[in-house]
Structures are given as structure tokens and as C-alpha cells.
Coordinates of C-alpha atoms in Angstrom, one line a residue:
M16 CA 0.0 0.6 -0.1
T17 CA 1.5 3.7 -1.1
R18 CA 1.7 6.2 1.2
H19 CA -1.2 8.1 0.4
L20 CA -3.6 5.0 1.6
L21 CA -2.8 5.6 5.5
V22 CA -2.4 9.1 5.1
A23 CA -6.1 9.2 4.5
S24 CA -8.2 12.6 5.2
L25 CA -10.3 11.3 8.6
I26 CA -11.1 12.2 11.6
L27 CA -7.9 11.3 14.3
G28 CA -9.7 8.6 16.6
V29 CA -8.4 9.4 20.7
A30 CA -8.1 6.5 22.8
A31 CA -6.7 6.6 26.4
P32 CA -2.9 5.7 26.2
V33 CA -2.4 2.2 27.7
L34 CA -0.6 2.4 31.3
A35 CA 2.4 0.2 30.9
Q36 CA 1.5 -1.7 34.4
N37 CA -1.5 -1.9 33.0
R38 CA 0.1 -3.8 29.0
P39 CA -2.2 -7.3 28.0
K40 CA 0.1 -10.2 28.0
I41 CA 1.1 -11.2 24.8
G42 CA -1.0 -13.0 23.0
E43 CA -4.3 -11.9 25.1
T44 CA -6.9 -10.2 22.4
I45 CA -8.1 -6.8 23.1
T46 CA -11.4 -5.4 22.0
T47 CA -12.2 -2.1 22.9
E48 CA -15.7 0.0 22.7
S49 CA -14.9 1.0 19.2
G50 CA -14.2 -2.7 18.1
L51 CA -11.3 -1.8 17.5
V52 CA -9.7 -5.5 18.2
Y53 CA -5.2 -5.8 18.7
K54 CA -3.0 -8.7 20.6
F55 CA 0.2 -8.0 20.8
T56 CA 2.8 -10.7 19.3
Q57 CA 5.9 -8.4 21.1
L58 CA 6.3 -6.5 24.0
G59 CA 8.9 -3.5 24.3
N60 CA 10.5 -1.5 27.0
G61 CA 11.1 1.8 25.0
P62 CA 9.2 4.8 25.6
Q63 CA 5.4 4.7 25.3
P64 CA 4.4 8.1 22.7
Q65 CA 2.9 10.9 23.1
T66 CA 1.2 14.0 21.1
G67 CA 3.6 15.4 18.7
D68 CA 5.8 12.2 18.5
L69 CA 7.4 10.7 15.3
M70 CA 7.0 7.4 15.0
V71 CA 9.1 4.7 12.2
I72 CA 6.6 1.7 12.0
H73 CA 6.9 -1.4 9.7
G74 CA 3.9 -2.6 8.5
I75 CA 2.1 -5.2 6.6
G76 CA -1.5 -4.6 5.4
T77 CA -3.6 -7.9 5.0
L78 CA -7.5 -8.1 4.2
A79 CA -9.5 -10.5 6.0
D80 CA -9.2 -13.5 3.0
G81 CA -4.7 -12.6 4.3
K82 CA -4.6 -11.3 1.2
E83 CA -1.5 -8.3 1.3
F84 CA -1.6 -4.8 0.7
W85 CA 0.9 -3.1 1.6
N86 CA 4.2 -4.2 2.6
T87 CA 6.8 -1.4 4.3
R88 CA 9.2 -5.2 4.6
T89 CA 8.9 -5.9 1.4
D90 CA 8.9 -1.7 0.4
G91 CA 12.4 -1.4 1.9
A92 CA 10.6 2.0 3.9
P93 CA 9.4 2.1 7.7
Y94 CA 6.5 4.0 7.6
E95 CA 6.8 7.1 9.7
Y96 CA 4.1 8.5 12.0
T97 CA 3.3 11.4 14.1
L98 CA 1.8 10.6 17.3
G99 CA -2.0 12.9 16.9
V100 CA -0.9 15.2 14.7
D101 CA -1.3 13.0 11.0
S102 CA -4.3 12.6 9.4
V103 CA -4.9 8.5 9.4
I104 CA -7.8 6.1 9.2
R105 CA -10.1 6.1 12.8
G106 CA -8.5 2.9 13.7
F107 CA -4.8 3.0 12.7
S108 CA -4.5 6.4 15.5
E109 CA -6.6 4.5 18.0
G110 CA -4.2 1.5 18.3
M111 CA -1.1 4.0 18.1
R112 CA -2.0 5.0 21.3
Q113 CA -2.3 1.7 22.8
V114 CA 1.7 0.3 22.1
R115 CA 5.6 1.8 22.9
E116 CA 8.4 1.4 21.7
G117 CA 9.6 -2.2 20.8
D118 CA 6.5 -3.7 20.7
R119 CA 4.2 -5.9 18.0
I120 CA 1.2 -5.3 17.3
I121 CA -1.6 -6.6 15.4
I122 CA -4.3 -5.0 15.1
T123 CA -8.2 -5.6 13.2
M124 CA -10.3 -2.7 12.4
T125 CA -13.4 -3.0 11.4
P126 CA -14.9 -0.5 7.6
E127 CA -15.7 1.4 10.2
L128 CA -12.5 2.0 11.6
G129 CA -10.4 1.7 7.9
Y130 CA -11.8 3.6 5.1
G131 CA -15.7 2.7 5.0
A132 CA -17.6 3.0 1.6
R133 CA -14.3 4.0 -0.2
E134 CA -12.3 1.6 -2.6
R135 CA -8.9 2.2 -2.4
T136 CA -6.0 0.2 -4.7
G137 CA -5.7 -2.7 -3.6
I138 CA -8.7 -2.2 -0.5
P139 CA -12.5 -3.2 -1.4
A140 CA -15.2 -1.4 -0.1
N141 CA -16.7 -1.5 3.5
S142 CA -13.6 -4.1 4.6
T143 CA -12.3 -5.2 7.3
L144 CA -8.1 -4.4 7.5
V145 CA -5.4 -6.4 9.3
F146 CA -2.0 -4.4 10.1
D147 CA 0.4 -6.4 12.1
Y148 CA 2.1 -3.1 12.8
E149 CA 6.1 -3.1 14.8
I150 CA 7.3 0.4 16.0
L151 CA 10.9 0.9 15.3
A152 CA 11.4 3.5 16.9
V153 CA 9.4 6.6 18.9
K154 CA 11.2 10.0 18.2
P155 CA 10.3 12.8 20.6
L156 CA 13.2 15.3 19.2
S157 CA 12.6 15.2 14.9
F158 CA 13.1 17.9 12.2
A159 CA 10.1 17.4 11.8
K160 CA 8.6 18.8 15.0
L161 CA 10.8 21.6 14.2
M162 CA 10.0 22.7 10.6
R163 CA 5.8 22.1 11.9
E164 CA 6.3 24.0 14.6
G165 CA 8.5 27.0 12.8
I166 CA 6.0 26.9 10.0
A167 CA 3.2 27.0 12.2
A168 CA 4.2 30.0 14.0
G169 CA 6.3 33.0 11.0
T170 CA 7.4 32.4 7.7
V171 CA 9.4 29.8 6.2
D172 CA 12.3 31.6 6.2
E173 CA 12.1 32.0 9.7
A174 CA 11.0 28.3 10.6
I175 CA 14.4 27.4 8.9
A176 CA 16.9 29.6 11.2
K177 CA 14.7 28.4 14.4
V178 CA 16.0 24.8 12.6
K179 CA 19.5 26.0 11.9
A180 CA 19.7 27.5 15.6
T181 CA 18.2 24.6 17.3
P182 CA 21.2 23.4 19.6
N183 CA 21.9 20.1 19.1
L184 CA 20.7 19.6 15.7
K185 CA 22.3 16.4 15.2
D186 CA 20.4 14.7 17.5
Y187 CA 17.4 15.2 16.7
Y188 CA 15.7 13.0 13.9
V189 CA 15.9 13.1 10.1
S190 CA 14.6 10.8 6.8
A191 CA 14.0 11.9 3.8
S192 CA 10.6 10.9 4.0
T193 CA 10.2 13.7 6.8
I194 CA 12.1 16.2 4.7
Q195 CA 9.8 15.7 1.7
A196 CA 7.2 16.3 3.8
A197 CA 8.3 19.8 5.5
A198 CA 8.7 21.0 2.0
N199 CA 5.5 20.4 1.2
A200 CA 3.9 21.7 4.2
A201 CA 5.9 24.9 3.5
N202 CA 5.0 24.7 0.0
R203 CA 1.4 25.3 0.8
K204 CA 2.1 27.6 3.1
E205 CA 4.4 29.5 0.9
A206 CA 4.7 29.2 -2.8
G207 CA 7.8 28.8 -3.8
T208 CA 9.8 27.4 -1.0
S209 CA 10.3 23.6 -1.0
E210 CA 13.9 23.7 -3.1
K211 CA 14.8 25.8 0.6
V212 CA 13.3 23.1 3.1
L213 CA 14.9 20.7 0.7
A214 CA 18.7 22.2 0.7
L215 CA 18.6 23.0 4.7
G216 CA 17.8 18.6 4.7
L217 CA 20.6 18.1 2.4
T218 CA 23.0 19.6 5.2
L219 CA 21.2 16.9 7.5
L220 CA 21.5 14.2 5.3
P221 CA 23.8 14.6 2.1
N222 CA 23.7 10.7 0.8
A223 CA 19.2 11.1 0.8
Y224 CA 19.4 10.6 -2.8
Q225 CA 15.5 10.9 -2.1
V226 CA 15.7 14.3 -1.7
H227 CA 18.6 15.8 -4.6
Q228 CA 15.8 13.2 -6.8
A229 CA 12.9 15.6 -5.2
L230 CA 15.6 18.7 -5.5
G231 CA 15.9 17.6 -9.4
R232 CA 11.9 18.1 -10.0
L233 CA 11.6 21.3 -8.6
Q234 CA 14.3 22.7 -10.3
A235 CA 13.1 21.3 -14.0
A236 CA 10.3 22.5 -13.4
R237 CA 11.0 26.2 -12.8
G238 CA 13.5 25.7 -15.8
D239 CA 16.6 25.7 -14.2
K240 CA 18.0 22.9 -16.4
P241 CA 21.5 21.9 -14.8
A242 CA 21.2 22.6 -11.9
A243 CA 18.4 20.0 -12.5
I244 CA 20.7 17.6 -14.0
K245 CA 22.9 18.1 -11.5
S246 CA 20.6 16.6 -9.1
Y247 CA 19.0 13.9 -11.0
E248 CA 23.3 12.8 -11.2
T249 CA 23.5 13.0 -8.3
A250 CA 20.5 10.8 -7.1
L251 CA 21.3 8.2 -9.0
K252 CA 24.7 8.1 -8.2
L253 CA 23.4 7.6 -4.0
N254 CA 20.9 5.2 -4.9
P255 CA 21.9 1.7 -4.2
K256 CA 19.2 0.1 -5.8
K257 CA 18.3 -2.9 -3.6
T258 CA 14.8 -2.8 -2.8
P259 CA 11.4 -2.5 -4.9
T260 CA 11.0 1.7 -4.1
E261 CA 14.8 2.0 -5.0
I262 CA 14.6 0.6 -8.4
R263 CA 10.9 2.3 -8.9
D264 CA 13.4 5.8 -8.3
H265 CA 16.2 5.2 -10.0
E266 CA 14.1 4.3 -13.3
T267 CA 12.7 7.2 -12.7
A268 CA 15.4 9.1 -12.1
T269 CA 16.9 8.2 -15.6
V270 CA 13.7 9.1 -17.4
A271 CA 14.3 11.9 -16.1
L272 CA 17.3 13.1 -17.0
A273 CA 17.5 11.8 -20.4
A274 CA 14.7 14.1 -20.5
L275 CA 16.4 17.1 -19.4
R276 CA 20.0 15.9 -21.9

């Protein structure tokens, strides 16, 4: 399943966090008032996410008959979610209130907690969904949070300046996907500012081929052919071409570079 399937524009579900001393046993099935059903297959000892924390998650999504429609391990890219901020399906929002870093949880969602009567790629209307989530990390400090708060408080330039001035910035979690998400958020607030955020992101993750590739797309769109060629060439050089996603990205960049030349 592509990222947009999880990041659906639905109202966030709200559920009280589970206290550590009341955690279910591995394999114990829990049903919440909303009808969400879950059980843990692994219990971690890491922090419990709080609203605004970024979570790094591996996930597998299947239909009730076992047909798989999403697998981050196959895609080679964990899903990143900001608790209580990102707009997601209700069952996912509620389920992530039950976990902590290191957990692995199986969550079954009725259609009302998933996509309801709406069809999605690989997901028929009114489908019951089963997700296997492993919480790889919980990150209270993140580049995404810094940029989100900065953009909300002022201009994009001010947000960038705030990030640059953040003490111990190297201790903040950053990824190619969160850099691109921040760039998109900046552009929604001030059209044409995406490149500034991508450039900032490259100072933190200089070897992220995805960011170079995203920058190349923007440079090509505004007609800066030399800069776009350089960005695409760098993206192709850095792309390891190991996962299906990386291979697809490499093919896309190759085609784009050929068109520019």
C-alpha cells in the first residue's frame, strides 16, 4: 500500500494511552469500545509515544482473507507517523495510542475504523483490515516537529532559521520522507519555498538520494536545467537500487535525466 492509503483524511480517533503496569500479555486479545481488536506479539520496553512524537513503524496490511495490500518491509521503507498530528484512518490512530517502542501488535479494524465504503488500491469497499505493526522507534525530537512548529509560528524562512539555530540539532531524528513532507508543508504555506527546505534537509542528510531527486524535480519544473541535471545525477549515484522502491526511483530519475539532456 502506498503512503496515501494510510494518510487518509479522516478524523483522528482518540483513545487513552495504556499504562505500563496494565499492559496486556502477549497473545491476549483486547477489544475496545470502538470495536478495534488488537493483540501484542511482542512487548517492548521503549518509550510510549506522546502527541507530537514521530513514530517509525514497519507494517503489513492484509484483508480478512489474508490477501496482502501493503508491506513496508517489501517496500524497504518504514512508515513514519506523528502521533495525534497526521491525519490517518481512525483505527490506526486509536491503535497507536496502545503501543510503545519495541512493540509488535496485530490490529483488526472494522470498515468503520478503516476506509468504510470507499475503495482504495487493493482494498475493496467495506473491508475489514488486519495490520501487523512493529514500532521500531519513538522520536520525541525530530526535524519534522521543528519544521512543523516553525512553519505554524512564522514564515518559512523563520522556520528554517530556527531549525539551523537549534542546539544539538544532530540529536534530532531526520529522514528523507520527513524532509520531503516538511518541504510540501512549507510550499502549502508559501508557494515556491519547497526548495529551501530540501536544501536545508540536505545539510542534515547529504546522502539521501530521495531529497536530491525531489530537488531535481522542482528545479526542472522552474526551468533550471543545469541544476536539475546535477541533482538527478547525484540522486542516481547515491541510489543503492536494492529495494523495489529504490529501483523504481532510479528508473524515474533516469528517464527524467534523459529528458533534460
